[in-house]
Every structure is written in structure tokens, then in C-alpha cells.
Coordinates of C-alpha atoms and ligand atoms in Angstrom, one line a residue:
M1481 CA 16.8 -1.9 8.3
G1482 CA 17.7 1.3 7.3
Q1483 CA 17.4 5.0 7.2
F1484 CA 14.9 6.7 4.4
P1485 CA 17.2 8.4 2.3
A1486 CA 16.3 11.9 2.0
D1487 CA 17.6 12.3 -1.1
R1488 CA 15.1 10.2 -2.9
F1489 CA 12.6 12.5 -2.7
D1490 CA 12.5 15.4 -5.1
G1491 CA 9.0 16.0 -6.0
G1492 CA 8.1 19.0 -4.1
S1493 CA 6.5 18.9 -0.5
G1494 CA 3.2 17.2 0.1
N1495 CA 2.4 20.5 2.2
D1496 CA 2.0 23.0 0.0
G1497 CA -1.8 23.0 -0.8
N1498 CA -1.9 22.8 -4.3
P1499 CA -3.6 26.3 -5.3
I1500 CA -5.5 24.8 -8.2
V1501 CA -7.7 22.2 -6.5
A1502 CA -10.1 24.9 -5.4
Q1503 CA -12.7 23.5 -3.0
L1504 CA -16.4 24.4 -3.5
G1505 CA -18.8 22.5 -1.0
G1506 CA -17.0 19.5 -0.8
L1507 CA -16.6 19.3 -4.6
V1508 CA -13.3 19.0 -5.7
L1509 CA -12.8 21.0 -9.1
A1510 CA -9.6 19.6 -10.4
R1511 CA -9.7 16.5 -12.6
I1512 CA -9.6 13.2 -10.8
V1513 CA -7.3 10.5 -12.2
V1514 CA -7.7 7.2 -10.8
V1515 CA -5.4 4.5 -11.8
S1516 CA -5.9 0.8 -11.0
N1517 CA -4.8 -2.2 -12.5
R1518 CA -7.9 -3.3 -14.2
V1519 CA -10.2 -0.9 -15.6
N1520 CA -14.0 -1.9 -15.6
V1521 CA -14.4 -0.4 -19.1
P1522 CA -18.3 -0.3 -19.9
N1523 CA -19.2 -3.4 -22.2
K1524 CA -21.3 -6.8 -21.7
D1525 CA -18.5 -8.2 -19.3
S1526 CA -18.8 -5.1 -17.1
A1527 CA -21.3 -7.3 -14.6
R1528 CA -18.1 -9.4 -13.9
A1529 CA -17.4 -9.9 -10.1
G1530 CA -14.5 -7.8 -8.0
G1531 CA -14.7 -5.7 -5.1
L1532 CA -12.3 -2.9 -6.8
A1533 CA -14.1 -2.4 -9.7
V1534 CA -17.3 -2.2 -8.5
V1535 CA -16.2 0.3 -6.1
L1536 CA -14.3 2.2 -8.5
R1537 CA -17.0 2.2 -11.0
S1538 CA -19.7 3.6 -8.6
F1539 CA -17.2 6.1 -7.2
L1540 CA -16.2 7.3 -11.1
K1541 CA -20.0 7.6 -12.0
R1542 CA -20.3 10.5 -9.9
N1543 CA -17.0 12.2 -10.3
H1544 CA -16.5 12.3 -14.2
G1545 CA -13.0 11.6 -13.9
V1546 CA -10.3 9.8 -16.1
W1547 CA -9.6 5.9 -15.3
F1548 CA -6.6 4.6 -16.3
G1549 CA -5.1 1.0 -16.2
W1550 CA -4.7 -2.4 -17.7
S1551 CA -7.4 -3.4 -20.6
G1552 CA -7.3 -6.9 -19.3
R1553 CA -5.7 -7.9 -22.7
V1554 CA -2.3 -9.9 -23.1
A1555 CA -0.9 -8.7 -26.5
T1556 CA 2.8 -9.5 -28.4
R1557 CA 5.4 -7.3 -27.2
G1558 CA 5.7 -4.4 -29.0
E1559 CA 1.7 -4.5 -29.9
E1560 CA 0.3 -3.2 -26.7
A1561 CA -2.5 -1.0 -27.8
V1562 CA -3.2 2.0 -25.8
R1563 CA -7.2 3.0 -26.1
T1564 CA -9.3 5.7 -25.0
L1565 CA -13.3 5.4 -24.4
D1566 CA -15.6 8.7 -23.6
H1567 CA -18.8 6.7 -21.8
G1568 CA -21.0 8.5 -19.4
G1569 CA -18.8 11.3 -18.6
V1570 CA -15.8 9.2 -17.7
T1571 CA -12.5 9.0 -19.7
Y1572 CA -11.6 5.1 -19.9
I1573 CA -7.9 5.3 -20.8
T1574 CA -6.3 1.4 -21.1
T1575 CA -3.3 -0.3 -22.1
D1576 CA -2.5 -4.2 -23.1
L1577 CA 0.3 -6.1 -21.2
A1578 CA 3.3 -8.0 -23.1
R1579 CA 2.5 -11.8 -22.3
A1580 CA 5.9 -11.4 -20.0
D1581 CA 4.4 -8.6 -17.9
Y1582 CA 1.4 -10.2 -17.7
Q1583 CA 3.2 -13.2 -16.1
E1584 CA 5.5 -11.7 -13.8
Y1585 CA 3.5 -8.5 -12.6
Y1586 CA 0.2 -9.6 -12.3
N1587 CA 0.3 -13.3 -11.5
G1588 CA 3.5 -13.4 -10.3
F1589 CA 5.1 -10.6 -8.2
A1590 CA 1.1 -9.2 -7.4
N1591 CA -0.5 -12.3 -6.9
R1592 CA 2.2 -14.8 -6.0
M1593 CA 3.9 -12.4 -3.4
L1594 CA 1.8 -9.5 -2.3
W1595 CA -1.6 -11.2 -2.1
P1596 CA -0.9 -13.5 0.4
I1597 CA 2.0 -11.9 2.6
L1598 CA -0.3 -8.7 2.8
H1599 CA -3.3 -11.5 3.8
Y1600 CA -0.8 -12.8 6.3
R1601 CA -0.2 -15.8 4.3
L1602 CA 3.6 -16.2 4.3
D1603 CA 3.0 -20.1 3.3
L1604 CA 1.9 -19.2 -0.1
A1605 CA 4.1 -16.6 -1.1
E1606 CA 6.9 -17.4 -3.5
F1607 CA 9.5 -14.8 -4.2
S1608 CA 11.2 -14.5 -7.3
S1609 CA 13.6 -11.6 -8.4
R1610 CA 12.4 -11.9 -12.1
D1611 CA 8.7 -11.3 -10.7
L1612 CA 10.2 -8.4 -8.8
S1613 CA 11.8 -6.6 -12.1
G1614 CA 8.5 -7.2 -13.8
Y1615 CA 6.3 -5.7 -11.2
L1616 CA 8.7 -2.4 -11.2
R1617 CA 9.2 -2.5 -15.1
V1618 CA 4.9 -2.4 -15.4
N1619 CA 4.8 0.6 -13.0
D1620 CA 7.0 2.3 -15.0
L1621 CA 5.3 1.5 -18.1
F1622 CA 1.9 2.9 -16.4
A1623 CA 3.9 6.1 -15.4
E1624 CA 5.3 6.4 -18.8
H1625 CA 1.9 6.1 -20.4
L1626 CA 0.1 8.4 -17.6
S1627 CA 2.7 10.9 -18.4
K1628 CA 1.7 11.6 -21.6
F1629 CA -1.9 12.8 -20.8
L1630 CA -1.7 14.0 -17.1
K1631 CA -2.4 17.8 -16.5
P1632 CA -0.3 19.6 -13.3
D1633 CA -3.6 20.3 -11.5
D1634 CA -5.0 16.5 -11.9
V1635 CA -5.6 14.6 -8.5
I1636 CA -4.2 11.3 -9.0
W1637 CA -5.8 8.7 -6.5
V1638 CA -3.8 5.1 -7.4
H1639 CA -5.5 2.0 -6.2
D1640 CA -4.1 -1.4 -4.8
Y1641 CA -1.1 -3.8 -4.1
H1642 CA -0.3 -3.4 -7.7
L1643 CA 0.9 0.0 -7.8
M1644 CA 2.7 0.5 -5.1
P1645 CA 5.6 2.0 -6.7
L1646 CA 3.7 4.2 -9.0
A1647 CA 4.0 7.6 -7.6
K1648 CA 7.8 7.0 -7.3
A1649 CA 7.6 5.9 -11.2
L1650 CA 5.7 9.5 -11.3
R1651 CA 8.0 11.6 -9.6
D1652 CA 10.8 10.4 -11.2
R1653 CA 9.2 11.7 -14.4
G1654 CA 8.7 15.7 -12.5
H1655 CA 5.1 15.4 -11.8
K1656 CA 4.7 17.3 -8.7
N1657 CA 0.7 16.7 -8.7
K1658 CA -1.3 15.4 -5.7
I1659 CA -0.9 11.7 -5.6
G1660 CA -2.8 9.3 -3.1
F1661 CA -2.9 5.6 -2.4
Y1662 CA -5.4 3.1 -1.2
L1663 CA -5.0 0.0 -0.3
H1664 CA -7.9 -2.2 -0.4
I1665 CA -6.3 -5.3 1.3
P1666 CA -5.0 -5.8 4.4
F1667 CA -1.3 -4.6 5.5
P1668 CA 0.1 -7.1 7.9
P1669 CA 2.1 -6.4 11.3
P1670 CA 6.2 -5.6 10.2
E1671 CA 7.1 -8.8 11.8
L1672 CA 4.9 -10.9 8.8
L1673 CA 5.9 -8.2 6.5
T1674 CA 9.3 -7.9 6.7
A1675 CA 9.8 -12.0 5.1
L1676 CA 8.9 -10.2 1.7
P1677 CA 12.5 -10.0 0.4
K1678 CA 13.4 -6.6 -0.7
H1679 CA 10.6 -5.2 0.9
E1680 CA 12.2 -1.6 1.4
R1681 CA 12.0 -1.3 -2.3
I1682 CA 8.2 -1.7 -2.3
I1683 CA 6.7 -0.9 0.6
L1684 CA 8.8 2.5 1.3
S1685 CA 8.3 3.9 -2.4
L1686 CA 4.5 4.5 -1.0
C1687 CA 5.9 7.3 0.8
H1688 CA 6.2 9.1 -2.4
Y1689 CA 2.5 9.6 -2.1
D1690 CA 1.0 12.4 -0.2
L1691 CA -1.6 10.5 1.7
V1692 CA -1.7 6.9 1.4
G1693 CA -5.2 5.3 2.9
F1694 CA -6.2 1.7 4.4
Q1695 CA -9.5 0.3 5.5
T1696 CA -9.0 -0.4 9.2
E1697 CA -6.8 1.4 11.9
T1698 CA -5.1 -2.1 12.4
D1699 CA -3.8 -1.5 8.9
S1700 CA -2.7 1.8 9.4
E1701 CA -0.7 1.2 12.7
N1702 CA 1.0 -1.8 11.4
F1703 CA 2.5 0.6 8.2
A1704 CA 3.1 3.5 10.9
R1705 CA 4.6 0.9 13.1
Y1706 CA 6.8 -0.6 9.9
L1707 CA 8.1 3.0 9.2
T1708 CA 9.0 3.9 12.6
N1709 CA 10.4 0.7 13.7
E1710 CA 11.8 -1.1 10.9
C1711 CA 12.7 1.9 8.7
R1712 CA 13.5 4.5 11.5
M1713 CA 11.1 7.2 9.5
P1714 CA 11.3 10.5 11.2
S1715 CA 7.6 11.4 12.0
I1716 CA 5.6 14.6 13.0
D1717 CA 2.8 12.7 14.5
S1718 CA 1.6 9.1 14.7
R1719 CA 0.2 9.7 11.2
T1720 CA 2.7 12.1 9.4
F1721 CA 6.1 10.8 8.4
I1722 CA 8.6 12.9 6.9
A1723 CA 10.5 11.4 3.9
G1724 CA 12.9 13.9 2.9
E1725 CA 11.5 16.9 1.2
R1726 CA 7.6 15.9 1.3
T1727 CA 5.3 14.7 4.1
M1728 CA 3.4 11.4 3.8
R1729 CA 0.2 11.1 5.7
I1730 CA -1.7 7.9 6.4
G1731 CA -5.6 7.7 7.3
E1732 CA -8.5 5.4 7.3
F1733 CA -11.1 5.0 4.6
P1734 CA -13.3 2.2 5.0
V1735 CA -14.8 1.5 1.8
G1736 CA -18.3 1.4 1.8
V1737 CA -21.2 0.3 -0.9
E1738 CA -23.9 2.4 -2.7
T1739 CA -26.2 1.5 0.6
A1740 CA -29.8 2.9 -0.2
E1741 CA -29.4 2.1 -4.1
F1742 CA -28.8 -1.2 -3.2
E1743 CA -31.7 -1.4 -1.4
R1744 CA -33.4 0.0 -3.9
L1745 CA -32.4 -2.6 -6.3
A1746 CA -32.9 -5.5 -4.0
R1747 CA -36.6 -4.6 -3.4
R1748 CA -37.3 -4.7 -7.1
T1749 CA -35.3 -7.7 -7.8
V1750 CA -36.5 -10.2 -5.7
R1751 CA -39.2 -9.9 -8.4
L1752 CA -37.0 -11.0 -11.2
S1753 CA -37.9 -13.9 -12.6
F1754 CA -34.5 -15.8 -12.1
V1755 CA -34.9 -15.1 -8.7
R1756 CA -38.2 -16.4 -8.3
E1757 CA -37.1 -19.7 -9.9
V1758 CA -34.6 -19.9 -7.3
V1759 CA -36.7 -19.6 -4.4
T1760 CA -39.6 -21.8 -5.4
S1761 CA -36.8 -24.4 -6.3
L1762 CA -36.3 -24.6 -2.3
A1763 CA -39.6 -25.7 -1.9
D1764 CA -40.2 -23.5 1.6
R1765 CA -36.9 -24.5 2.7
T1766 CA -34.6 -21.6 4.4
M1767 CA -31.9 -20.3 2.3
I1768 CA -28.2 -19.6 3.2
I1769 CA -26.0 -17.5 1.1
G1770 CA -22.5 -17.1 0.8
V1771 CA -20.8 -14.8 -2.4
D1772 CA -17.4 -14.6 -3.1
R1773 CA -14.6 -14.6 -5.4
L1774 CA -12.8 -18.1 -5.7
D1775 CA -9.4 -17.0 -3.4
Y1776 CA -8.2 -18.5 -0.6
S1777 CA -8.8 -15.4 1.4
K1778 CA -12.2 -15.8 1.6
G1779 CA -12.4 -19.3 3.8
I1780 CA -14.5 -21.1 1.5
G1781 CA -13.2 -24.7 2.1
L1782 CA -13.0 -24.1 5.9
R1783 CA -16.9 -22.6 5.7
V1784 CA -17.9 -25.7 3.8
K1785 CA -16.5 -28.0 6.5
A1786 CA -18.0 -25.7 9.3
F1787 CA -21.7 -26.3 7.4
E1788 CA -21.4 -30.1 7.5
R1789 CA -20.2 -29.6 11.1
F1790 CA -23.5 -27.9 11.7
L1791 CA -25.7 -30.1 9.7
A1792 CA -24.1 -33.1 12.0
D1793 CA -24.7 -31.0 15.4
Y1794 CA -27.9 -29.4 14.2
P1795 CA -29.9 -32.4 12.8
R1796 CA -33.3 -30.5 13.4
W1797 CA -32.1 -28.4 10.3
R1798 CA -31.4 -31.3 7.9
G1799 CA -33.7 -31.1 4.9
A1800 CA -34.8 -27.5 6.2
V1801 CA -31.8 -25.5 4.6
T1802 CA -30.2 -24.8 1.2
Y1803 CA -26.6 -23.0 1.2
L1804 CA -26.2 -21.3 -2.3
Q1805 CA -22.3 -20.7 -2.6
I1806 CA -21.5 -18.6 -5.2
T1807 CA -18.5 -18.3 -6.4
P1808 CA -16.9 -17.3 -9.7
R1809 CA -13.6 -18.6 -10.6
S1810 CA -10.7 -16.1 -10.1
R1811 CA -7.1 -16.0 -10.7
S1812 CA -7.3 -19.3 -12.9
E1813 CA -3.7 -19.7 -14.1
I1814 CA -2.3 -19.5 -10.7
R1815 CA -1.5 -23.1 -9.1
E1816 CA -3.1 -22.6 -5.8
Y1817 CA -6.0 -21.3 -7.0
A1818 CA -6.5 -24.1 -9.7
D1819 CA -5.7 -26.8 -6.2
M1820 CA -8.1 -25.1 -3.9
E1821 CA -11.0 -25.1 -7.0
R1822 CA -10.4 -28.8 -6.9
R1823 CA -10.3 -29.5 -3.3
I1824 CA -13.8 -27.1 -2.5
S1825 CA -15.6 -28.8 -5.1
E1826 CA -14.8 -32.3 -3.8
N1827 CA -15.8 -31.1 -0.2
V1828 CA -18.9 -30.1 -1.3
G1829 CA -19.3 -33.1 -2.9
H1830 CA -18.9 -35.2 0.1
V1831 CA -21.0 -32.9 2.4
N1832 CA -23.9 -33.5 -0.5
G1833 CA -23.1 -37.2 -0.7
R1834 CA -23.1 -37.8 2.9
Y1835 CA -26.2 -35.7 3.8
G1836 CA -28.2 -35.1 1.1
E1837 CA -31.7 -36.8 -0.1
A1838 CA -32.8 -37.2 -3.6
S1839 CA -35.1 -34.5 -3.0
W1840 CA -32.6 -32.4 -1.0
T1841 CA -29.0 -30.9 -2.0
P1842 CA -27.6 -29.3 1.3
I1843 CA -25.0 -27.0 -1.0
R1844 CA -25.5 -25.6 -4.2
Y1845 CA -22.3 -24.4 -5.4
V1846 CA -21.9 -22.4 -8.6
N1847 CA -18.7 -21.3 -10.2
R1848 CA -20.4 -18.7 -12.4
P1849 CA -20.6 -14.5 -12.3
Y1850 CA -24.4 -13.7 -11.6
S1851 CA -25.6 -10.2 -12.4
R1852 CA -25.4 -7.6 -9.9
S1853 CA -29.3 -7.5 -9.7
A1854 CA -29.3 -11.1 -9.7
L1855 CA -27.5 -11.0 -6.5
A1856 CA -29.3 -8.3 -4.8
G1857 CA -32.1 -10.2 -5.5
L1858 CA -30.7 -13.4 -3.8
Y1859 CA -29.3 -11.8 -0.7
R1860 CA -33.0 -10.1 -0.1
S1861 CA -34.0 -14.2 -0.2
S1862 CA -31.7 -15.3 2.2
R1863 CA -32.5 -15.8 6.0
A1864 CA -28.3 -15.9 7.0
A1865 CA -25.3 -14.8 4.9
L1866 CA -22.2 -16.9 5.7
V1867 CA -18.9 -14.4 5.0
T1868 CA -15.9 -16.0 6.7
P1869 CA -13.1 -14.7 5.2
L1870 CA -9.6 -15.8 7.0
R1871 CA -8.4 -12.4 6.3
D1872 CA -10.2 -9.6 4.5
G1873 CA -9.6 -5.9 3.9
M1874 CA -13.1 -5.1 4.3
N1875 CA -15.7 -7.6 2.7
L1876 CA -18.2 -5.8 0.2
V1877 CA -20.8 -8.7 -0.2
A1878 CA -21.0 -8.6 4.0
K1879 CA -22.4 -5.1 3.6
E1880 CA -24.5 -5.8 -0.3
Y1881 CA -26.1 -8.6 1.9
V1882 CA -27.4 -6.2 4.8
A1883 CA -28.2 -3.3 2.7
A1884 CA -29.9 -5.7 0.3
Q1885 CA -32.6 -6.6 3.2
D1886 CA -36.0 -6.0 4.0
A1887 CA -36.4 -4.0 7.2
D1888 CA -39.5 -5.4 8.4
D1889 CA -38.1 -9.0 8.2
P1890 CA -34.5 -9.0 7.7
G1891 CA -32.0 -11.8 7.4
V1892 CA -28.8 -12.4 9.7
L1893 CA -24.8 -11.4 8.8
I1894 CA -22.4 -14.1 9.8
L1895 CA -19.3 -12.4 9.5
S1896 CA -15.3 -13.5 10.3
R1897 CA -14.1 -11.1 13.1
F1898 CA -11.1 -10.8 10.7
A1899 CA -13.0 -9.3 8.1
G1900 CA -12.2 -5.2 8.0
A1901 CA -15.9 -5.2 7.6
A1902 CA -16.5 -6.5 11.3
L1903 CA -15.6 -3.1 12.4
E1904 CA -18.3 -1.3 11.2
C1905 CA -21.0 -4.7 11.6
R1906 CA -20.5 -5.2 15.2
S1907 CA -24.2 -6.1 15.6
A1908 CA -23.3 -9.1 12.7
I1909 CA -22.8 -12.5 14.5
L1910 CA -18.9 -12.3 14.6
V1911 CA -17.7 -15.5 14.3
N1912 CA -13.9 -17.0 14.0
P1913 CA -13.6 -18.5 10.5
Y1914 CA -11.0 -21.2 12.3
D1915 CA -13.6 -22.7 14.7
E1916 CA -15.9 -25.3 13.2
E1917 CA -17.7 -25.6 15.8
A1918 CA -18.4 -22.0 16.8
V1919 CA -19.7 -21.1 13.1
A1920 CA -21.8 -23.9 13.1
A1921 CA -23.5 -22.6 16.2
A1922 CA -23.7 -19.2 14.6
I1923 CA -25.4 -20.8 12.1
D1924 CA -28.1 -22.2 14.5
K1925 CA -28.6 -19.1 16.0
A1926 CA -28.9 -17.2 12.8
L1927 CA -32.0 -19.6 11.9
S1928 CA -33.5 -19.2 15.0
M1929 CA -33.2 -15.7 16.0
P1930 CA -36.6 -14.2 17.1
L1931 CA -38.0 -11.2 14.1
E1932 CA -37.1 -8.4 17.1
E1933 CA -33.8 -9.3 17.3
R1934 CA -33.1 -9.6 13.7
R1935 CA -34.5 -6.4 13.4
A1936 CA -32.5 -4.7 16.0
R1937 CA -29.3 -6.1 14.8
H1938 CA -30.3 -5.0 11.1
R1939 CA -30.8 -1.4 12.4
D1940 CA -27.7 -1.1 13.8
I1941 CA -25.3 -2.2 11.1
L1942 CA -27.8 -0.5 8.8
D1943 CA -27.2 3.1 10.3
V1944 CA -23.6 2.8 9.6
L1945 CA -23.7 1.4 6.5
S1946 CA -25.9 4.4 5.5
E1947 CA -23.7 6.9 6.8
N1948 CA -20.5 5.4 5.4
D1949 CA -21.6 4.6 2.0
I1950 CA -19.6 4.6 -1.1
K1951 CA -19.5 8.4 -2.0
F1952 CA -18.8 9.4 1.8
W1953 CA -15.7 7.3 1.2
G1954 CA -14.7 8.7 -1.9
S1955 CA -15.4 12.0 -0.7
R1956 CA -13.3 11.5 2.5
F1957 CA -10.3 10.3 0.5
I1958 CA -10.1 13.2 -2.0
E1959 CA -10.6 15.9 0.7
A1960 CA -7.9 14.4 2.4
L1961 CA -5.9 14.5 -0.2
T1962 CA -6.6 17.8 -1.1
N1963 CA -6.7 19.6 2.3
P1964 CA -3.2 20.3 3.8
P1965 CA -2.8 18.5 7.2
G1966 CA -4.1 20.2 10.1
D1967 CA -7.2 21.5 8.1
S1968 CA -10.4 20.4 10.4
R1969 CA -11.4 17.8 7.9
W1970 CA -8.9 15.5 8.2
P1971 CA -9.6 12.3 9.5
R1972 CA -8.3 11.2 12.6
Ligands
GDG3323 C1 -11.3 -6.6 -2.7 C2 -10.8 -6.6 -1.0 C3 -12.4 -5.0 -0.5 C4 -18.9 -11.5 -6.2 N1 -19.5 -12.5 -7.3 C5 -20.2 -12.1 -8.2 C6 -19.9 -10.3 -7.8 N2 -19.3 -10.3 -7.2 C7 -19.1 -8.8 -6.3 C8 -19.5 -8.5 -4.7 C9 -19.1 -7.8 -4.3 C10 -17.6 -8.3 -4.9 O1 -17.8 -8.7 -6.2 C11 -16.5 -8.9 -4.3 O2 -16.0 -7.8 -3.0 P1 -15.2 -7.9 -1.9 O3 -14.8 -6.8 -0.8 O4 -16.1 -9.3 -1.1 O5 -14.0 -8.8 -2.1 P2 -12.7 -8.8 -3.2 O6 -12.9 -8.9 -4.7 O7 -11.7 -9.3 -2.6 O8 -12.1 -7.4 -3.0 C12 -11.9 -6.6 0.0 C13 -12.8 -4.5 -1.5 O9 -11.6 -5.0 -2.1 C14 -13.1 -3.2 -1.7 O10 -11.9 -2.2 -1.3 O11 -13.6 -5.2 0.4 O12 -11.6 -6.7 1.0 O13 -9.6 -8.2 -0.9 O14 -19.1 -6.0 -4.6 O15 -21.0 -8.4 -4.9 N3 -20.7 -9.5 -9.1 C15 -21.3 -9.7 -9.6 N4 -21.4 -11.2 -10.1 C16 -21.0 -12.3 -9.1 O16 -21.3 -13.5 -9.3 N5 -22.0 -8.7 -10.3

């Protein structure tokens, strides 16, 4: 526990509206600089999976800004290249990372410590002081590179848990820009977060931002509770904290998808020869789809067990349903991920061996990524989607699935109550992913649901997703960042 030291804040007040950031009909005239761990530079690999990349690509397409971050390349120390590319109105600036930086910052502190803790998985978190130093060092390195091209009126939008201390590193270099931070993943209750050794060093550094955004109210309340109860930070109200000379605000900005565009894409891509080939190969069976990066937060292992339970409890569906699980590998260099990959493959093999027939494979499990177009067509061709993360900031797959449906004959979303998306998708069949029996019953319910009910549920969710799409999400965040508190547009 500790008081927040006022003298650590020297970056100017968060209250003085930046005069250079003029607003015109919601259009921000300042340059927007987005910073994230990875930059999705347009190339032949840019179709690869990743929620954050998907979101930022579509945000920047509309905003002609700058995108800065790691190139994805690991170089020999001293030979890390910084590259710039202008493409489609967006400037991409990337830096390589040295091997030790990559290990300690990315594989180490970000993905073996912060990712599990922020997903409520204390059991998987591994702390190392060396990784923490690497994490702080890379944030400093990013700030150093950014410093070289930042203009005083740039609005900086930093993304995700890899870069929590970045604003502090920029403020230390004298930058007084508006800087916002958005956390794409959950923020756990302080009782759990405080198990992170030296948590103040990381979490309190968020107070150097002007605005810290979360996916849901639970996440922002957890953060507010951490600041109030654990750090005794003074506040103006429940969402505005005083950090030395500056104020830092908190808000909820549930991330969306390109709802209308995705519907159009799906309508077109059901006709792709690849999608038609998959559908033909089902031989009139009903398809259920799951699409997730291979990650323990996604609950794929328990989902496979729940599907097995479904085949056991509802035998009339045997031979009549195919569950397609698309699971591109991620973070394979981390042991937990490699172990999980082996376990899931074994479980799938077990279910297929036990229930399959020479002419029917219950689960089709593939580890390769597919193009966005192929995914859209497959979503639309599936009668139900199984989206059952154990904990998820939002979950874009749930939203993409709903957006992709044919409104006249839509499929049914089965969604974990522990995904941020559950708040907006209240008309999905909400399930507890730890309850195999309930998930099995939900699958039966989805497959048996009458057309009218499917239509009504789909309409309810689509209404919400059409309003809160990706464009709305991005502009709400930037408006909140560039408008002083008290402004009527400030979200509550
Ligand atoms: C983080 C948070 C939050 C998946 N497989 C393929 C593929 N994907 C695309 C999906 C979707 C994205 O990747 C995954 O997004 P999620 O939201 O489901 O999950 P994370 O990657 O964990 O994202 C999450 C998100 O950030 C945004 O804030 O919602 O809670 O964990 O768009 O379609 N895309 C392609 N091929 C694949 O095989 N092209």
C-alpha cells in the first residue's frame, strides 16, 4: 500500500484542453499516433489472427494516422532496424527487438505474468525480476523511438498490457501530449491483482495517461477500487483521479466490429469455392463453429469436453452435427501454450475415436489460420457458434458471428458469461463454460431453436452491434481523450 507521490507527475495537467486539437463535427484534426506491441504492416501475412490487430487496422483505415510498434522481427543486439512505410494513408513505423528484449518483455513479463494475472489465472503467472526489467526497458526503448517523430499536438493512443508504463516513459522525456491507454483484456479485482509482485510499479504508471479505457464497467470498477483502496489515490469522482499535477480519467469503451461491412462480406463469401467445399463435405449435417487463437483463456479444452457431453446426453444429434474448431497457434514458444496444444489435440482425438464413424468425424480441429473472407462465409454457414472463453476482455468472434448471419435464417450464438461481449449480447444463450452439462444443454437448445426465436435473438444483438461498431468505439475514445472532463460527450 502506498500514497501516490505527487512529485512523480510532471507532465502538465490533464485538464487543460489542448487548443491545437480542434474538433469539427466529431473529426479530430490532430494527428493520431497509435502505439501497440505489434504493428500489422500490410503484407501477405496481414490476414493472420489477432483481435487487436483486426481492431486497429480497421480504426486506422478511417483515420490516416501513424501506427508505431514492434515489427515482429528479432534481431541481434545493436542491429535492430527502425522502418517506415506509408500505405493507404497510414504511416507504419516499426522497430525490431533484440532477442533478450523479446524474451523478457514479450514472452516473459507480458505473456507469462500480465496475461495470466489479468485473466484471473494466478496459477499460471510466473514472476521474474529480470522479465520486469526487460518490460520496463522495452517501454523505454519505444518511448525513445517515438520521441524522435512526435509532434506536440499529436494525440497518442496506446494499446494493451504490453505498454502500461509507456506514458510515464514519454512524460519522463518531457512530452505533454494527450495520451490515452486502452486495455483490450480484463482488469481483475484488486484482491487478485495485488498478487503481482511490484504491482504499483506497473499499474500505477497508468496514472500518467490522461484517459484509461476498459472494455466493461467491471474492469473499470476494479481499477478504480485498486486506486482507491490499495493506493489511496485522491479522486474528484468515481472516475476521475488526481495524480500529482494531473488528472486521470477512467471510462468504458466496449470494442466493436465492422458490423455492416462484415455482414456484406459474409453474404458474398458464402459463395466462395472454399466455403462451398466445406459445406458440401458436411453432407447435409448441421455445422457448429468455434474460432479462437490457441490460448487457455479461450476455454477450448473445456469446450471439447462439453461437446463430448452433448454427444453423450443428446444421442439423437450423433451423426447429424459437425463441430468445426479453427484454432491458429499463438505464443507457441511459451511452455503452457505448447502443453495446452498437445492436451487439446488429445481430447479431440479421444472424442472422435469414441463417437466418430467411418463416415462421420464429430470434431474437425484445425490449427491453421484462414482468411477473413473464408471465416465470414463459414460463420454464415454455421447453425451455431460456440464462444466459451473462461475470461475474455470482449471477444470479437462472438460479434463477428452475429454480424455474419443471414437475418432471415440466422444461427445461434452460445456465449460465455465471462466474455465482455456477454453484456451486449444478452440475447445469446449465455453459459458458464465451467459447467459441461449446461453447455451441452445449450448446444441442444441452439440446434433445436425455432426460426422465430432465432430471428428475434439475432435482431436484438444486431441492433446493439450496429450502433456500437468499431467506428463508434474509436471515435468515442478519441473524443473522450481530447475533450475536457465535464464535457457532455464524456461517457458515463
Ligand atoms: C484481444 C482480447 C478482445 C481468429 N482466427 C482467425 C482470425 N481470427 C480473428 C477473429 C477475431 C480475432 O482474430 C480474435 O479476436 P478475439 O477478440 O476473439 O480475441 P483476442 O485475439 O484474444 O483479442 C479480446 C480483442 O483483443 C479486441 O479488443 O475482444 O477479448 O483478448 O477478429 O476473427 N482471423 C483470420 N484467420 C483466422 O484463422 N483471418
